[in-house]
Short mmCIF file of C-alpha atoms in Angstrom, two decimals:
data_model
loop_
_atom_site.label_atom_id
_atom_site.label_comp_id
_atom_site.label_asym_id
_atom_site.label_seq_id
_atom_site.Cartn_x
_atom_site.Cartn_y
_atom_site.Cartn_z
CA MET A 15 -172.54 -161.11 -34.75
CA LEU A 16 -176.25 -161.37 -35.13
CA LYS A 17 -178.37 -161.52 -32.09
CA THR A 18 -181.40 -163.66 -32.24
CA ASP A 19 -184.23 -163.18 -29.86
CA THR A 20 -185.07 -166.43 -28.17
CA LEU A 21 -188.63 -166.95 -27.21
CA PRO A 22 -189.16 -168.35 -23.76
CA ALA A 23 -190.13 -171.95 -23.82
CA GLN A 24 -193.80 -172.47 -23.30
CA LYS A 25 -194.63 -174.05 -20.02
CA LYS A 26 -196.55 -177.25 -20.05
CA ALA A 27 -200.13 -176.86 -19.07
CA GLU A 28 -200.51 -177.92 -15.48
CA PRO A 29 -203.56 -179.89 -14.49
CA ALA A 30 -206.21 -177.93 -12.70
CA TRP A 31 -206.97 -179.06 -9.19
CA ASP A 32 -210.38 -178.74 -7.59
CA LEU A 33 -210.32 -178.70 -3.82
CA GLU A 34 -213.40 -180.19 -2.24
CA LEU A 35 -213.89 -180.01 1.49
CA SER A 36 -216.17 -182.51 3.16
CA SER A 37 -216.70 -183.96 6.58
CA LYS A 38 -214.71 -187.03 7.50
CA HIS A 39 -217.80 -189.11 8.12
CA LYS A 40 -221.16 -188.47 6.56
CA LEU A 41 -224.35 -188.77 8.52
CA LEU A 42 -225.40 -191.72 6.38
CA ASP A 43 -222.38 -193.24 4.68
CA PHE A 44 -223.51 -196.45 3.01
CA ASN A 45 -222.33 -197.72 -0.34
CA LEU A 46 -225.24 -199.44 -2.06
CA LYS A 47 -223.02 -200.61 -4.92
CA GLU A 48 -220.69 -202.27 -2.42
CA LEU A 49 -223.60 -204.06 -0.77
CA ILE A 50 -224.67 -205.42 -4.16
CA GLN A 51 -221.13 -206.67 -4.75
CA TYR A 52 -221.31 -208.57 -1.46
CA ARG A 53 -224.67 -210.20 -2.25
CA ASP A 54 -223.06 -213.66 -2.26
CA LEU A 55 -221.83 -213.07 1.28
CA ILE A 56 -225.32 -211.98 2.34
CA TRP A 57 -226.74 -215.19 0.89
CA LEU A 58 -224.04 -217.16 2.73
CA PHE A 59 -225.06 -215.56 6.02
CA ILE A 60 -228.70 -216.46 5.34
CA LYS A 61 -227.82 -220.11 4.69
CA ARG A 62 -225.61 -220.15 7.78
CA ASP A 63 -228.48 -218.92 9.90
CA PHE A 64 -230.81 -221.64 8.66
CA ALA A 65 -228.15 -224.35 8.93
CA THR A 66 -226.94 -223.58 12.45
CA GLN A 67 -230.19 -222.73 14.21
CA TYR A 68 -231.65 -226.23 14.09
CA LYS A 69 -228.54 -228.25 13.34
CA GLN A 70 -228.61 -231.77 14.81
CA THR A 71 -232.28 -231.50 15.75
CA ILE A 72 -234.91 -234.13 15.01
CA LEU A 73 -237.63 -231.83 13.67
CA GLY A 74 -235.32 -229.34 11.96
CA PRO A 75 -237.15 -226.51 10.14
CA ILE A 76 -240.48 -227.88 11.39
CA TRP A 77 -239.70 -226.00 14.61
CA TYR A 78 -240.58 -222.81 12.71
CA ILE A 79 -244.19 -224.06 12.72
CA VAL A 80 -244.24 -225.97 16.02
CA GLN A 81 -243.27 -222.98 18.18
CA PRO A 82 -246.06 -220.57 17.08
CA LEU A 83 -248.54 -223.44 16.94
CA VAL A 84 -247.89 -224.46 20.56
CA THR A 85 -248.08 -220.81 21.63
CA THR A 86 -251.39 -220.51 19.77
CA VAL A 87 -252.83 -223.53 21.59
CA ILE A 88 -251.77 -222.08 24.96
CA ASN A 89 -253.23 -218.66 24.13
CA THR A 90 -256.46 -220.28 22.97
CA PHE A 91 -256.83 -222.12 26.27
CA ILE A 92 -255.90 -219.17 28.52
CA PHE A 93 -257.34 -216.14 26.75
CA GLY A 94 -260.08 -217.81 24.73
CA ASN A 95 -261.51 -220.56 26.94
CA LEU A 96 -260.64 -219.29 30.43
CA ALA A 97 -260.61 -215.49 30.11
CA LYS A 98 -263.33 -215.48 27.41
CA ILE A 99 -261.73 -212.57 25.55
CA GLY A 100 -263.45 -211.88 22.24
CA THR A 101 -261.69 -212.17 18.88
CA ASP A 102 -264.07 -210.11 16.69
CA GLY A 103 -265.69 -213.32 15.45
CA VAL A 104 -262.44 -214.79 14.10
CA PRO A 105 -261.79 -218.47 14.99
CA TYR A 106 -259.33 -218.78 17.85
CA LEU A 107 -256.75 -220.70 15.85
CA LEU A 108 -256.61 -218.13 13.05
CA PHE A 109 -256.69 -215.16 15.42
CA TYR A 110 -253.96 -216.25 17.83
CA PHE A 111 -251.73 -217.83 15.20
CA ALA A 112 -251.67 -214.59 13.17
CA GLY A 113 -250.87 -212.47 16.23
CA THR A 114 -248.16 -214.86 17.42
CA MET A 115 -246.65 -215.15 13.94
CA LEU A 116 -246.36 -211.39 13.38
CA TRP A 117 -245.21 -210.60 16.92
CA THR A 118 -242.52 -213.30 16.67
CA PHE A 119 -241.39 -211.83 13.36
CA PHE A 120 -241.06 -208.40 14.95
CA THR A 121 -239.15 -209.64 18.02
CA ASN A 122 -236.87 -211.84 15.92
CA SER A 123 -236.07 -208.92 13.60
CA LEU A 124 -235.35 -206.70 16.58
CA ASN A 125 -233.23 -209.26 18.47
CA ALA A 126 -231.23 -210.21 15.38
CA SER A 127 -230.34 -206.58 14.65
CA ALA A 128 -229.72 -205.81 18.32
CA GLY A 129 -227.01 -208.48 18.42
CA THR A 130 -225.22 -207.37 15.25
CA PHE A 131 -222.10 -206.01 16.96
CA SER A 132 -221.92 -208.23 20.03
CA ASN A 133 -222.59 -211.50 18.17
CA ASN A 134 -220.18 -210.81 15.32
CA GLN A 135 -217.29 -209.18 17.14
CA ALA A 136 -214.80 -211.91 16.17
CA ILE A 137 -215.45 -211.78 12.44
CA PHE A 138 -215.82 -207.99 12.35
CA SER A 139 -212.38 -207.54 13.91
CA LYS A 140 -210.65 -209.76 11.34
CA VAL A 141 -212.35 -209.34 7.97
CA TYR A 142 -213.70 -206.30 6.19
CA PHE A 143 -217.10 -206.34 4.54
CA PRO A 144 -220.08 -203.98 4.75
CA ARG A 145 -221.43 -204.45 8.27
CA LEU A 146 -224.90 -203.69 6.98
CA ALA A 147 -224.71 -207.00 5.12
CA VAL A 148 -225.28 -208.80 8.42
CA VAL A 149 -228.35 -206.67 9.14
CA ILE A 150 -229.80 -207.38 5.70
CA SER A 151 -229.14 -211.11 5.99
CA ASN A 152 -230.77 -211.22 9.42
CA LEU A 153 -233.88 -209.45 8.17
CA THR A 154 -234.11 -211.67 5.08
CA SER A 155 -233.74 -214.95 6.98
CA THR A 156 -236.31 -213.80 9.54
CA ALA A 157 -238.75 -212.91 6.75
CA LEU A 158 -238.26 -216.34 5.15
CA LYS A 159 -239.16 -218.01 8.44
CA LEU A 160 -242.28 -215.84 8.57
CA LEU A 161 -243.29 -217.06 5.11
CA ILE A 162 -243.02 -220.68 6.27
CA GLN A 163 -245.37 -219.90 9.16
CA PHE A 164 -247.67 -217.97 6.85
CA ALA A 165 -247.97 -221.03 4.59
CA CYS A 166 -249.14 -222.99 7.63
CA LEU A 167 -251.67 -220.26 8.42
CA VAL A 168 -253.04 -220.46 4.87
CA VAL A 169 -253.70 -224.18 5.37
CA PHE A 170 -255.71 -223.43 8.52
CA TRP A 171 -257.52 -220.59 6.76
CA ILE A 172 -258.56 -222.88 3.87
CA TYR A 173 -259.84 -225.43 6.37
CA TYR A 174 -262.11 -222.86 8.02
CA LEU A 175 -263.37 -221.74 4.62
CA ILE A 176 -264.28 -225.33 3.77
CA ILE A 177 -266.28 -225.81 6.96
CA GLY A 178 -268.20 -222.59 6.30
CA GLN A 179 -266.50 -219.97 8.48
CA LYS A 180 -266.80 -216.43 7.11
CA VAL A 181 -263.15 -215.39 7.06
CA PHE A 182 -262.94 -213.88 3.60
CA PRO A 183 -259.88 -211.76 2.73
CA SER A 184 -260.14 -208.38 1.10
CA PRO A 185 -258.17 -207.29 -1.99
CA LEU A 186 -255.86 -205.43 0.42
CA ALA A 187 -254.47 -208.82 1.44
CA LEU A 188 -252.28 -208.51 -1.66
CA LEU A 189 -250.37 -205.86 0.30
CA PHE A 190 -249.04 -208.53 2.65
CA PRO A 191 -245.45 -208.10 1.32
CA PHE A 192 -245.70 -204.42 2.30
CA LEU A 193 -246.82 -205.49 5.77
CA ILE A 194 -243.78 -207.77 6.06
CA LEU A 195 -241.49 -204.93 5.04
CA TRP A 196 -243.22 -202.57 7.47
CA ILE A 197 -242.83 -204.81 10.52
CA GLY A 198 -239.36 -205.96 9.46
CA LEU A 199 -237.99 -202.45 9.03
CA LEU A 200 -239.55 -201.39 12.32
CA GLY A 201 -237.86 -204.21 14.22
CA THR A 202 -234.59 -203.74 12.35
CA GLY A 203 -234.50 -199.99 12.99
CA MET A 204 -235.15 -200.42 16.70
CA GLY A 205 -232.62 -203.26 16.80
CA MET A 206 -229.88 -201.15 15.20
CA ILE A 207 -230.45 -198.44 17.81
CA ILE A 208 -230.14 -200.98 20.61
CA SER A 209 -227.13 -202.64 18.95
CA SER A 210 -225.31 -199.32 18.81
CA LEU A 211 -226.12 -198.51 22.44
CA THR A 212 -225.17 -201.93 23.81
CA THR A 213 -221.58 -201.46 22.65
CA LYS A 214 -221.24 -199.14 25.66
CA TYR A 215 -224.19 -200.08 27.86
CA ARG A 216 -224.43 -203.84 28.25
CA ASP A 217 -227.35 -203.53 30.67
CA LEU A 218 -229.67 -203.04 27.71
CA ASN A 219 -229.16 -206.68 26.73
CA HIS A 220 -230.74 -207.78 30.01
CA LEU A 221 -233.60 -205.31 29.72
CA LEU A 222 -234.47 -206.15 26.12
CA GLY A 223 -236.11 -209.52 26.69
CA PHE A 224 -237.99 -208.25 29.73
CA GLY A 225 -239.19 -205.19 27.84
CA LEU A 226 -240.44 -207.23 24.87
CA ASN A 227 -242.40 -209.55 27.17
CA LEU A 228 -244.17 -206.54 28.68
CA ALA A 229 -244.70 -204.88 25.30
CA MET A 230 -246.63 -207.90 24.02
CA TYR A 231 -249.47 -207.12 26.43
CA ILE A 232 -249.94 -203.63 24.99
CA THR A 233 -249.99 -205.11 21.49
CA PRO A 234 -253.10 -206.76 19.95
CA VAL A 235 -251.52 -210.21 19.91
CA VAL A 236 -253.90 -212.12 22.20
CA TYR A 237 -256.84 -209.73 21.91
CA PRO A 238 -258.16 -207.30 19.27
CA LEU A 239 -258.09 -203.54 19.64
CA SER A 240 -261.84 -203.60 20.23
CA GLU A 241 -261.23 -205.45 23.52
CA ALA A 242 -258.54 -203.05 24.74
CA PRO A 243 -259.50 -200.77 27.67
CA ALA A 244 -260.39 -197.29 26.43
CA LYS A 245 -258.38 -195.56 29.15
CA PHE A 246 -255.21 -197.24 27.86
CA SER A 247 -255.84 -196.51 24.19
CA TRP A 248 -252.94 -194.02 24.12
CA LEU A 249 -250.53 -196.91 24.76
CA PHE A 250 -251.69 -198.65 21.59
CA TYR A 251 -251.29 -195.44 19.60
CA LEU A 252 -247.70 -195.15 20.83
CA ASN A 253 -247.00 -198.82 20.11
CA PRO A 254 -245.97 -198.96 16.43
CA VAL A 255 -246.55 -202.73 16.20
CA SER A 256 -250.27 -202.46 16.98
CA ALA A 257 -251.40 -201.11 13.61
CA PRO A 258 -249.76 -203.67 11.26
CA ILE A 259 -250.90 -206.67 13.34
CA GLU A 260 -254.49 -205.45 13.44
CA LEU A 261 -254.37 -204.53 9.74
CA PHE A 262 -253.37 -208.10 8.91
CA ARG A 263 -256.55 -209.42 10.55
CA ILE A 264 -258.65 -206.82 8.75
CA TRP A 265 -257.15 -207.66 5.36
CA PHE A 266 -257.27 -211.45 5.74
CA TYR A 267 -260.25 -212.06 8.04
CA GLY A 268 -262.42 -209.00 7.47
CA ALA A 269 -262.57 -208.28 11.20
CA GLY A 270 -261.25 -205.42 13.30
CA TYR A 271 -260.63 -201.71 12.94
CA VAL A 272 -257.52 -199.53 12.99
CA PRO A 273 -257.88 -195.74 13.36
CA PRO A 274 -256.12 -193.95 10.48
CA LEU A 275 -254.12 -191.87 12.95
CA MET A 276 -252.69 -195.03 14.52
CA THR A 277 -251.57 -196.25 11.10
CA LEU A 278 -249.90 -192.93 10.27
CA LEU A 279 -248.15 -192.79 13.65
CA SER A 280 -246.87 -196.33 13.21
CA LEU A 281 -245.50 -195.62 9.74
CA GLY A 282 -243.92 -192.38 10.94
CA MET A 283 -242.24 -194.09 13.89
CA THR A 284 -241.01 -196.88 11.62
CA PHE A 285 -239.19 -194.42 9.35
CA LEU A 286 -237.92 -192.47 12.36
CA PHE A 287 -236.49 -195.54 14.12
CA LEU A 288 -234.94 -196.77 10.87
CA PHE A 289 -233.34 -193.39 10.16
CA ILE A 290 -231.93 -193.02 13.69
CA GLY A 291 -230.80 -196.64 13.65
CA LEU A 292 -228.87 -196.19 10.40
CA ILE A 293 -227.17 -193.05 11.73
CA LEU A 294 -226.06 -194.73 14.98
CA PHE A 295 -225.05 -197.89 13.15
CA ASN A 296 -222.97 -195.86 10.70
CA ARG A 297 -221.15 -194.11 13.55
CA ASN A 298 -220.51 -197.21 15.64
CA GLU A 299 -219.43 -199.70 12.97
CA ARG A 300 -215.96 -198.06 12.75
CA THR A 301 -215.25 -197.85 16.46
CA PHE A 302 -217.16 -200.64 18.20
CA VAL A 303 -214.20 -203.08 18.20
CA ASP A 304 -212.27 -200.70 20.45
CA VAL A 305 -215.24 -200.29 22.77
CA ILE A 306 -216.50 -203.85 23.24
#
């Protein structure tokens, strides 16, 4: 009987496994591709904001212009006619309208982001979508309202040019979109920080409005930096909204001055607030429903 050597059957090649260890939650864990996929939802939120804010009102979107215009008239009477505060040679209407317009844009951006979790608790607890979509929609709708007010300001500016006022813009006025982004990201970053903190500390909601009212008086809204007391100049350096508002008047009216250090500090604080805000927002968006 012949013996035949049998070769052992060759084993099938097993797939190689690569083990990758990573933290459960990254410091900044945002999916840009997912946000792009939800762009229709972002646009829906923007339309909802416009539709509901002035629904069943007589003037409708005209309120976007009426509110800063009335505030401008009041500021002109109080700070211009009564207090006799200088405006660096800029007509009162142009000066106060620009300050009011930009300050309102900042506060609206901040307030909208600050209410992200508390104002959307019901929908966040039922439906999944990138929570950052709400933040983006809030910033976009607020910027669109700013553009409506800016169009009104351009009409006033043309009028003053016709009657011979020297309010000539510089080529830097073309950087206005950058200025919008600057102020918008600053308000949004600060708002996301507050939104994350208010999930545990509701007292901040009551302090926010009060704090913004006080902050306006250390911001060149109703007076230029040249009229600010020298002994309080450090407050304006620490206020990141001061530089972009004053830069707007320099670019469009040719009046005013912003120290380069103030501009750099403002830009640095904008990126810092935005970075911290994104980190806190990323941490809280998964757990806020259990906390609120």
